[in-house]
mmCIF file of C-alpha atoms in Angstrom:
data_model
loop_
_atom_site.group_PDB
_atom_site.id
_atom_site.type_symbol
_atom_site.label_atom_id
_atom_site.label_comp_id
_atom_site.label_asym_id
_atom_site.label_seq_id
_atom_site.Cartn_x
_atom_site.Cartn_y
_atom_site.Cartn_z
ATOM 1 C CA MET A 1 0.060 0.201 -0.371
ATOM 2 C CA LEU A 2 3.016 2.357 0.765
ATOM 3 C CA ASP A 3 5.713 2.571 -1.372
ATOM 4 C CA ILE A 4 9.325 3.854 0.460
ATOM 5 C CA TYR A 5 11.947 5.263 -1.636
ATOM 6 C CA ALA A 6 15.513 6.149 -0.260
ATOM 7 C CA GLY A 7 18.555 8.039 -1.320
ATOM 8 C CA PRO A 8 21.424 5.909 -1.365
ATOM 9 C CA ALA A 9 22.868 7.874 2.006
ATOM 10 C CA ALA A 10 19.590 6.917 3.359
ATOM 11 C CA LYS A 11 18.964 3.963 2.440
ATOM 12 C CA GLN A 12 22.547 2.704 4.201
ATOM 13 C CA GLN A 13 21.941 4.426 7.481
ATOM 14 C CA ILE A 14 18.293 2.418 7.684
ATOM 15 C CA LEU A 15 19.604 -0.608 6.699
ATOM 16 C CA GLU A 16 22.062 -0.097 9.521
ATOM 17 C CA ARG A 17 19.891 1.181 12.287
ATOM 18 C CA GLY A 18 16.044 0.903 10.724
ATOM 19 C CA PHE A 19 13.542 3.626 11.355
ATOM 20 C CA ARG A 20 14.656 5.639 13.961
ATOM 21 C CA PRO A 21 12.545 9.235 14.567
ATOM 22 C CA GLU A 22 15.718 10.699 15.737
ATOM 23 C CA ASP A 23 17.854 10.482 12.605
ATOM 24 C CA PHE A 24 15.185 12.802 10.723
ATOM 25 C CA SER A 25 16.327 16.092 11.396
ATOM 26 C CA THR A 26 13.826 17.622 8.127
ATOM 27 C CA PHE A 27 10.443 17.106 6.808
ATOM 28 C CA LEU A 28 8.961 18.379 3.671
ATOM 29 C CA GLY A 29 5.856 19.041 2.747
ATOM 30 C CA ALA A 30 5.023 20.106 -0.943
ATOM 31 C CA SER A 31 2.624 22.283 -3.068
ATOM 32 C CA GLY A 32 -0.512 20.231 -4.524
ATOM 33 C CA GLY A 33 -3.672 21.725 -3.024
ATOM 34 C CA PRO A 34 -5.905 18.808 -1.813
ATOM 35 C CA LYS A 35 -3.473 16.454 -3.187
ATOM 36 C CA TRP A 36 -2.033 16.188 0.436
ATOM 37 C CA PHE A 37 -5.100 14.454 1.565
ATOM 38 C CA SER A 38 -3.632 11.168 0.037
ATOM 39 C CA LEU A 39 -0.946 11.714 3.350
ATOM 40 C CA PHE A 40 -3.542 12.351 5.723
ATOM 41 C CA GLY A 41 -3.489 9.169 7.662
ATOM 42 C CA LEU A 42 0.277 9.530 7.269
ATOM 43 C CA ASP A 43 0.489 13.112 8.810
ATOM 44 C CA LYS A 44 -1.356 11.667 11.820
ATOM 45 C CA TYR A 45 0.519 8.960 12.305
ATOM 46 C CA LEU A 46 4.069 10.388 12.275
ATOM 47 C CA PHE A 47 3.469 13.397 14.482
ATOM 48 C CA GLY A 48 0.617 11.425 16.970
ATOM 49 C CA GLU A 49 2.967 8.410 17.190
ATOM 50 C CA PHE A 50 6.185 8.183 15.355
ATOM 51 C CA PHE A 51 7.373 11.326 16.548
ATOM 52 C CA LYS A 52 5.059 12.068 19.503
ATOM 53 C CA ASP A 53 8.067 10.864 21.834
ATOM 54 C CA SER A 54 10.871 12.214 20.245
ATOM 55 C CA PHE A 55 11.971 15.961 21.182
ATOM 56 C CA HIS A 56 14.799 16.285 19.151
ATOM 57 C CA SER A 57 14.423 19.400 17.215
ATOM 58 C CA MET A 58 12.872 19.327 13.035
ATOM 59 C CA ASP A 59 12.840 21.631 10.476
ATOM 60 C CA LEU A 60 9.349 21.249 8.831
ATOM 61 C CA ILE A 61 9.464 22.968 5.421
ATOM 62 C CA GLY A 62 6.692 23.401 3.221
ATOM 63 C CA SER A 63 4.913 25.412 0.442
ATOM 64 C CA SER A 64 1.593 25.854 -0.524
ATOM 65 C CA ALA A 65 -0.425 23.075 1.222
ATOM 66 C CA GLY A 66 2.782 21.638 2.440
ATOM 67 C CA ALA A 67 3.000 25.238 4.763
ATOM 68 C CA PHE A 68 -0.326 24.687 5.927
ATOM 69 C CA ARG A 69 0.321 21.443 6.859
ATOM 70 C CA ALA A 70 3.714 22.528 8.552
ATOM 71 C CA SER A 71 1.780 25.206 10.843
ATOM 72 C CA CYS A 72 -0.366 22.566 12.038
ATOM 73 C CA LEU A 73 2.166 20.006 12.483
ATOM 74 C CA ALA A 74 3.819 22.330 14.976
ATOM 75 C CA GLN A 75 0.784 22.404 17.182
ATOM 76 C CA ASN A 76 0.549 21.080 20.602
ATOM 77 C CA ASP A 77 -1.811 18.899 19.197
ATOM 78 C CA PRO A 78 -0.927 18.035 15.624
ATOM 79 C CA VAL A 79 -3.220 15.024 15.436
ATOM 80 C CA GLN A 80 -6.084 17.544 16.182
ATOM 81 C CA ALA A 81 -4.754 20.521 14.396
ATOM 82 C CA ILE A 82 -4.450 18.381 10.860
ATOM 83 C CA SER A 83 -7.426 16.930 11.223
ATOM 84 C CA GLU A 84 -9.389 20.306 11.524
ATOM 85 C CA LEU A 85 -7.474 21.599 8.244
ATOM 86 C CA ALA A 86 -8.498 18.694 6.188
ATOM 87 C CA TYR A 87 -11.871 18.319 7.186
ATOM 88 C CA ARG A 88 -12.953 22.599 6.990
ATOM 89 C CA TYR A 89 -10.816 22.253 3.938
ATOM 90 C CA ALA A 90 -12.909 19.768 2.104
ATOM 91 C CA ALA A 91 -16.011 21.732 3.690
ATOM 92 C CA THR A 92 -14.455 24.863 1.860
ATOM 93 C CA ASP A 93 -16.579 25.465 -1.666
ATOM 94 C CA PHE A 94 -14.057 27.343 -3.705
ATOM 95 C CA ALA A 95 -15.864 27.132 -6.634
ATOM 96 C CA LEU A 96 -18.804 29.531 -5.118
ATOM 97 C CA ASP A 97 -16.615 32.401 -5.936
ATOM 98 C CA ALA A 98 -13.895 31.637 -7.914
ATOM 99 C CA THR A 99 -12.416 34.804 -8.779
ATOM 100 C CA PRO A 100 -9.095 35.406 -7.398
ATOM 101 C CA THR A 101 -10.494 37.707 -4.697
ATOM 102 C CA GLY A 102 -13.073 34.842 -3.654
ATOM 103 C CA VAL A 103 -10.569 31.932 -3.557
ATOM 104 C CA THR A 104 -8.232 34.579 -0.912
ATOM 105 C CA ARG A 105 -11.243 35.650 0.727
ATOM 106 C CA ALA A 106 -12.065 31.708 1.358
ATOM 107 C CA ALA A 107 -8.410 30.896 2.041
ATOM 108 C CA GLN A 108 -8.601 33.768 4.961
ATOM 109 C CA GLN A 109 -11.496 32.474 6.686
ATOM 110 C CA LEU A 110 -10.217 28.853 6.175
ATOM 111 C CA LEU A 111 -7.203 29.820 7.895
ATOM 112 C CA GLY A 112 -9.052 31.979 10.733
ATOM 113 C CA HIS A 113 -10.325 28.469 12.073
ATOM 114 C CA ILE A 114 -7.748 26.764 11.946
ATOM 115 C CA LEU A 115 -4.863 28.964 12.760
ATOM 116 C CA PRO A 116 -6.268 31.850 15.376
ATOM 117 C CA THR A 117 -3.844 33.777 17.465
ATOM 118 C CA ASP A 118 -3.313 31.338 20.186
ATOM 119 C CA LYS A 119 -2.332 28.698 17.879
ATOM 120 C CA CYS A 120 -0.021 30.792 15.981
ATOM 121 C CA GLN A 121 1.907 31.520 19.338
ATOM 122 C CA GLU A 122 1.929 27.433 19.628
ATOM 123 C CA VAL A 123 3.815 27.219 16.308
ATOM 124 C CA LEU A 124 6.072 30.275 17.181
ATOM 125 C CA ASP A 125 7.222 28.964 20.646
ATOM 126 C CA ASN A 126 7.698 25.442 19.753
ATOM 127 C CA PRO A 127 11.403 24.570 20.057
ATOM 128 C CA GLN A 128 11.380 21.176 18.725
ATOM 129 C CA ARG A 129 9.336 21.757 15.271
ATOM 130 C CA ARG A 130 10.401 24.883 13.574
ATOM 131 C CA VAL A 131 8.482 25.795 10.511
ATOM 132 C CA HIS A 132 9.530 27.382 7.251
ATOM 133 C CA PHE A 133 7.044 28.638 4.853
ATOM 134 C CA LEU A 134 8.404 29.113 1.548
ATOM 135 C CA THR A 135 7.104 32.006 -0.778
ATOM 136 C CA ALA A 136 7.966 33.497 -4.232
ATOM 137 C CA ARG A 137 8.405 37.091 -4.371
ATOM 138 C CA CYS A 138 7.661 38.253 -8.149
ATOM 139 C CA LEU A 139 9.493 40.761 -10.097
ATOM 140 C CA GLY A 140 8.223 42.191 -12.963
ATOM 141 C CA SER A 141 5.055 41.644 -14.603
ATOM 142 C CA VAL A 142 4.368 38.645 -12.742
ATOM 143 C CA ALA A 143 3.799 40.799 -9.604
ATOM 144 C CA ASN A 144 0.940 42.778 -11.104
ATOM 145 C CA GLU A 145 -2.750 41.465 -10.722
ATOM 146 C CA ASN A 146 -3.646 42.582 -13.981
ATOM 147 C CA LYS A 147 -4.871 39.657 -15.422
ATOM 148 C CA LEU A 148 -3.535 40.209 -18.935
ATOM 149 C CA LYS A 149 -0.180 41.841 -17.796
ATOM 150 C CA GLN A 150 0.219 38.614 -14.908
ATOM 151 C CA GLY A 151 -0.737 36.352 -17.600
ATOM 152 C CA LEU A 152 2.336 37.744 -20.025
ATOM 153 C CA GLY A 153 4.550 37.427 -17.212
ATOM 154 C CA LEU A 154 3.829 33.892 -16.444
ATOM 155 C CA ALA A 155 3.801 32.959 -20.498
ATOM 156 C CA LYS A 156 7.420 34.379 -19.886
ATOM 157 C CA SER A 157 7.989 32.395 -17.062
ATOM 158 C CA LEU A 158 6.958 29.219 -18.719
ATOM 159 C CA ILE A 159 9.439 29.654 -21.884
ATOM 160 C CA ASN A 160 12.394 31.022 -19.486
ATOM 161 C CA ASN A 161 12.348 27.493 -17.433
ATOM 162 C CA ALA A 162 11.894 25.194 -20.536
ATOM 163 C CA ILE A 163 14.932 26.900 -21.681
ATOM 164 C CA GLY A 164 16.387 26.386 -18.277
ATOM 165 C CA ARG A 165 15.176 26.768 -14.407
ATOM 166 C CA GLN A 166 17.906 29.121 -13.665
ATOM 167 C CA HIS A 167 16.285 31.298 -16.028
ATOM 168 C CA LEU A 168 13.463 32.031 -13.702
ATOM 169 C CA THR A 169 15.906 33.638 -11.240
ATOM 170 C CA LYS A 170 15.349 36.630 -13.384
ATOM 171 C CA GLN A 171 11.571 36.960 -12.377
ATOM 172 C CA TYR A 172 11.285 35.096 -8.492
ATOM 173 C CA GLN A 173 13.342 35.344 -5.070
ATOM 174 C CA ARG A 174 12.663 32.792 -2.684
ATOM 175 C CA VAL A 175 12.001 34.416 0.899
ATOM 176 C CA ILE A 176 11.454 31.668 3.572
ATOM 177 C CA PHE A 177 9.477 33.095 6.480
ATOM 178 C CA SER A 178 10.969 30.871 9.129
ATOM 179 C CA SER A 179 10.037 30.132 13.315
ATOM 180 C CA ASN A 180 14.015 29.374 13.239
ATOM 181 C CA PRO A 181 16.531 32.105 13.762
ATOM 182 C CA GLN A 182 19.323 29.696 12.052
ATOM 183 C CA PRO A 183 18.348 30.319 8.553
ATOM 184 C CA LEU A 184 18.114 27.004 6.159
ATOM 185 C CA SER A 185 21.283 25.935 4.396
ATOM 186 C CA LEU A 186 20.263 24.944 1.121
ATOM 187 C CA GLN A 187 22.417 23.603 -1.985
ATOM 188 C CA GLU A 188 20.518 23.862 -5.290
ATOM 189 C CA THR A 189 21.446 23.518 -9.075
ATOM 190 C CA ALA A 190 19.442 26.716 -9.889
ATOM 191 C CA VAL A 191 20.724 29.104 -7.215
ATOM 192 C CA PHE A 192 17.495 31.704 -5.911
ATOM 193 C CA THR A 193 18.144 34.703 -4.297
ATOM 194 C CA THR A 194 16.968 33.455 -0.772
ATOM 195 C CA GLU A 195 16.170 35.669 2.049
ATOM 196 C CA THR A 196 15.141 34.511 5.412
ATOM 197 C CA VAL A 197 12.342 36.326 7.235
ATOM 198 C CA PRO A 198 11.768 35.949 11.094
ATOM 199 C CA LEU A 199 8.239 34.490 11.256
ATOM 200 C CA SER A 200 5.687 36.246 13.786
ATOM 201 C CA GLN A 201 2.353 37.440 15.111
ATOM 202 C CA ASP A 202 2.421 40.197 12.570
ATOM 203 C CA ASN A 203 3.284 38.287 9.502
ATOM 204 C CA PHE A 204 2.060 34.785 10.137
ATOM 205 C CA HIS A 205 -1.135 34.662 8.118
ATOM 206 C CA SER A 206 0.039 36.712 5.596
ATOM 207 C CA ALA A 207 2.897 34.594 4.891
ATOM 208 C CA LEU A 208 0.893 31.278 4.727
ATOM 209 C CA LEU A 209 -1.611 33.066 2.595
ATOM 210 C CA ALA A 210 1.371 34.048 0.004
ATOM 211 C CA SER A 211 2.689 30.503 0.428
ATOM 212 C CA GLY A 212 -0.552 28.845 -1.157
ATOM 213 C CA ALA A 213 -1.297 32.065 -3.604
ATOM 214 C CA ILE A 214 -1.806 30.238 -6.540
ATOM 215 C CA PRO A 215 -1.132 32.839 -9.740
ATOM 216 C CA MET A 216 -4.214 33.762 -11.463
ATOM 217 C CA VAL A 217 -6.257 31.805 -8.519
ATOM 218 C CA MET A 218 -5.395 34.080 -5.499
ATOM 219 C CA LEU A 219 -4.588 37.234 -5.300
ATOM 220 C CA GLY A 220 -1.285 37.488 -4.153
ATOM 221 C CA ILE A 221 0.023 38.932 -0.711
ATOM 222 C CA PRO A 222 1.888 42.431 -0.697
ATOM 223 C CA ASP A 223 4.198 43.916 1.245
ATOM 224 C CA ILE A 224 4.551 41.429 4.279
ATOM 225 C CA PRO A 225 5.218 42.804 7.434
ATOM 226 C CA GLY A 226 8.688 42.169 8.175
ATOM 227 C CA ALA A 227 9.780 41.550 4.669
ATOM 228 C CA PRO A 228 11.280 43.058 1.560
ATOM 229 C CA LYS A 229 8.681 44.972 -0.119
ATOM 230 C CA GLY A 230 7.108 43.413 -3.115
ATOM 231 C CA MET A 231 4.408 41.072 -4.515
ATOM 232 C CA TYR A 232 4.474 37.748 -2.479
ATOM 233 C CA ARG A 233 2.614 34.415 -3.980
ATOM 234 C CA ASP A 234 3.085 30.492 -4.437
ATOM 235 C CA GLY A 235 6.050 28.963 -3.142
ATOM 236 C CA GLY A 236 5.472 26.140 -5.458
ATOM 237 C CA ILE A 237 6.354 28.491 -8.261
ATOM 238 C CA ILE A 238 9.790 27.800 -7.367
ATOM 239 C CA ASP A 239 9.768 24.960 -4.955
ATOM 240 C CA TYR A 240 6.598 22.699 -6.078
ATOM 241 C CA HIS A 241 8.382 19.268 -4.710
ATOM 242 C CA PHE A 242 11.710 20.721 -4.098
ATOM 243 C CA ASP A 243 15.034 20.233 -6.019
ATOM 244 C CA PHE A 244 17.711 21.017 -3.282
ATOM 245 C CA THR A 245 19.443 19.380 -0.361
ATOM 246 C CA VAL A 246 18.897 20.871 2.864
ATOM 247 C CA GLN A 247 22.448 20.603 4.544
ATOM 248 C CA ASN A 248 22.349 19.148 7.925
ATOM 249 C CA ASP A 249 23.361 15.964 9.720
ATOM 250 C CA GLY A 250 20.014 14.141 9.905
ATOM 251 C CA LEU A 251 17.987 12.445 7.298
ATOM 252 C CA THR A 252 15.174 13.838 5.471
ATOM 253 C CA LEU A 253 11.310 12.491 5.353
ATOM 254 C CA TYR A 254 9.295 13.045 2.872
ATOM 255 C CA PRO A 255 5.270 12.065 2.653
ATOM 256 C CA HIS A 256 4.670 12.711 -0.991
ATOM 257 C CA PHE A 257 1.857 11.986 -3.786
ATOM 258 C CA ASN A 258 4.226 11.423 -6.446
ATOM 259 C CA LYS A 259 7.157 9.271 -6.680
ATOM 260 C CA THR A 260 9.140 11.641 -9.185
ATOM 261 C CA PRO A 261 9.000 15.186 -7.742
ATOM 262 C CA LYS A 262 9.124 18.004 -10.083
ATOM 263 C CA ALA A 263 11.394 20.836 -8.985
ATOM 264 C CA GLY A 264 8.950 23.982 -9.715
ATOM 265 C CA TRP A 265 5.502 24.637 -10.771
ATOM 266 C CA PHE A 266 6.324 25.378 -14.433
ATOM 267 C CA ASP A 267 7.803 21.699 -14.548
ATOM 268 C CA LYS A 268 4.362 19.852 -14.030
ATOM 269 C CA ASN A 269 3.805 19.613 -17.827
ATOM 270 C CA LEU A 270 7.673 18.606 -18.279
ATOM 271 C CA LYS A 271 9.570 15.562 -18.010
ATOM 272 C CA ARG A 272 12.367 17.275 -16.327
ATOM 273 C CA THR A 273 12.397 16.031 -12.337
ATOM 274 C CA ALA A 274 14.407 17.238 -9.426
ATOM 275 C CA SER A 275 17.712 15.990 -9.235
ATOM 276 C CA ALA A 276 18.257 12.271 -7.750
ATOM 277 C CA LYS A 277 21.860 13.977 -6.262
ATOM 278 C CA HIS A 278 19.377 16.115 -3.960
ATOM 279 C CA TYR A 279 17.793 13.240 -2.388
ATOM 280 C CA ASP A 280 21.175 11.236 -1.430
ATOM 281 C CA LYS A 281 19.801 11.236 2.317
ATOM 282 C CA THR A 282 15.997 11.605 1.779
ATOM 283 C CA VAL A 283 13.045 8.917 2.377
ATOM 284 C CA MET A 284 9.833 9.286 0.497
ATOM 285 C CA LEU A 285 6.886 8.179 1.599
ATOM 286 C CA VAL A 286 4.620 7.545 -1.543
ATOM 287 C CA PRO A 287 0.990 5.873 -1.770
ATOM 288 C CA SER A 288 1.193 2.893 -4.132
ATOM 289 C CA ASP A 289 0.024 2.891 -7.331
ATOM 290 C CA GLU A 290 -2.192 0.062 -6.157
ATOM 291 C CA PHE A 291 -3.801 1.867 -3.267
ATOM 292 C CA VAL A 292 -4.583 5.028 -5.789
ATOM 293 C CA SER A 293 -6.428 2.509 -7.878
ATOM 294 C CA GLN A 294 -8.539 1.635 -5.063
ATOM 295 C CA LEU A 295 -9.401 5.145 -4.189
ATOM 296 C CA PRO A 296 -12.684 6.244 -5.910
ATOM 297 C CA PHE A 297 -12.480 7.389 -9.385
ATOM 298 C CA SER A 298 -8.803 5.816 -8.843
ATOM 299 C CA LYS A 299 -7.240 8.693 -8.468
ATOM 300 C CA ILE A 300 -6.136 10.894 -5.467
ATOM 301 C CA PRO A 301 -7.696 14.262 -5.179
ATOM 302 C CA ASP A 302 -6.970 17.722 -6.852
ATOM 303 C CA ARG A 303 -8.099 20.895 -7.648
ATOM 304 C CA THR A 304 -10.350 19.990 -10.397
ATOM 305 C CA ASP A 305 -12.626 18.432 -8.428
ATOM 306 C CA PHE A 306 -14.133 21.383 -7.207
ATOM 307 C CA GLU A 307 -15.241 22.072 -11.054
ATOM 308 C CA LYS A 308 -16.124 18.076 -12.123
ATOM 309 C CA MET A 309 -18.070 17.637 -8.880
ATOM 310 C CA ASP A 310 -20.852 18.666 -7.115
ATOM 311 C CA ALA A 311 -20.195 19.501 -3.775
ATOM 312 C CA THR A 312 -22.028 16.490 -1.785
ATOM 313 C CA THR A 313 -20.158 13.915 -4.471
ATOM 314 C CA ARG A 314 -16.859 15.828 -3.616
ATOM 315 C CA ILE A 315 -16.791 15.622 0.011
ATOM 316 C CA ARG A 316 -18.218 12.396 0.307
ATOM 317 C CA TYR A 317 -14.830 11.307 -1.592
ATOM 318 C CA TRP A 318 -12.574 13.392 -0.006
ATOM 319 C CA HIS A 319 -13.954 12.096 3.305
ATOM 320 C CA THR A 320 -13.810 8.518 2.076
ATOM 321 C CA VAL A 321 -10.192 9.155 0.992
ATOM 322 C CA PHE A 322 -9.143 10.724 4.297
ATOM 323 C CA GLU A 323 -10.424 7.150 5.951
ATOM 324 C CA GLU A 324 -8.725 5.089 3.073
ATOM 325 C CA THR A 325 -5.245 6.720 4.500
ATOM 326 C CA GLU A 326 -5.252 5.150 7.509
ATOM 327 C CA ARG A 327 -4.133 2.016 5.698
ATOM 328 C CA LEU A 328 -1.058 3.791 4.716
ATOM 329 C CA ALA A 329 -0.363 4.849 8.451
ATOM 330 C CA GLU A 330 -0.711 1.150 9.295
ATOM 331 C CA SER A 331 1.702 -0.074 6.517
ATOM 332 C CA PHE A 332 4.145 2.387 8.001
ATOM 333 C CA ASP A 333 3.995 1.548 11.435
ATOM 334 C CA ASN A 334 4.397 -2.214 10.201
ATOM 335 C CA MET A 335 7.520 -1.391 8.619
ATOM 336 C CA VAL A 336 9.037 0.610 11.346
ATOM 337 C CA LYS A 337 8.178 -2.320 13.774
ATOM 338 C CA LYS A 338 9.379 -5.454 11.573
ATOM 339 C CA PHE A 339 11.861 -3.784 9.264
ATOM 340 C CA ASP A 340 12.373 -5.604 6.099
ATOM 341 C CA PRO A 341 15.123 -4.436 3.610
ATOM 342 C CA ALA A 342 13.385 -5.156 0.868
ATOM 343 C CA ARG A 343 10.689 -2.880 0.860
ATOM 344 C CA LEU A 344 13.120 -0.065 0.756
ATOM 345 C CA LYS A 345 13.082 0.875 -3.001
ATOM 346 C CA PRO A 346 15.985 2.851 -5.066
ATOM 347 C CA LEU A 347 14.777 6.462 -6.022
ATOM 348 C CA ALA A 348 12.562 6.386 -9.070
ATOM 349 C CA PHE A 349 13.986 9.282 -10.670
#
């Protein structure tokens, strides 16, 4: 039910020591909207059981939906928080007003429910689970809210990215909003200008909204307190599924809905994947093709469900997925308790 892929260094360490919570110093959460529902049971198990009694420090790094997940998993009751996010997200009908203003308003209301001031403070005060929200600071026409100008800027991004991912550095800068005073050290091939901004009560909601502000779908978030002036959009533009190495001494745990991660948003329709060398110390937990085939409609949730299904059908389908993902948690739990080296697969890219 659960496929487990490991980079060479990660595989070697796990073969020697098994799955030990304290060996993982980084947790990644990718962009993808409701696709993360396919990981819901895993999230609950990992932070409700696997990491529950381990008090070592971990960096929770997320863009878009992954940032929302990180903000829940770093709360005092991560299981309750991630459940609140999942079920409230499922109940939100973004299709009621699909304009950028309407979608942004719905996202703000969702944030107000799952992250009131006291819950934000729990995240900020958590010394063991340090969160990092990835955003893209936009330069030129991609910063414009005029649909024509923004569209032209995105078309330019598409071309720049097709030529080479490094050309996107002319249009986007990575800004990381972090609860850790020590900036992340990232090693990547296409080096984006990266700035770290301290996360606070003043910018928490704005940073989180910016991390999920999909171009043309949501409004960008301008001039976030404490950050460089400018327009901020979805962190997945740069860091869709991640193409960097977090430089630290531990392993990276990456529950993901796809075994072949794409570096950035504009790579979605390209054959190009992230670089395997950046996943040397990474363990990926991926729902198997068999598991996905047994879900309703034989697929994981995605944003098109808002358009293709009525609300009742969509919510029933998503709730079923929530329940089915408990099997993924059981699969990983069995692996932890009865380690089987044969289940460790090499990276698929």
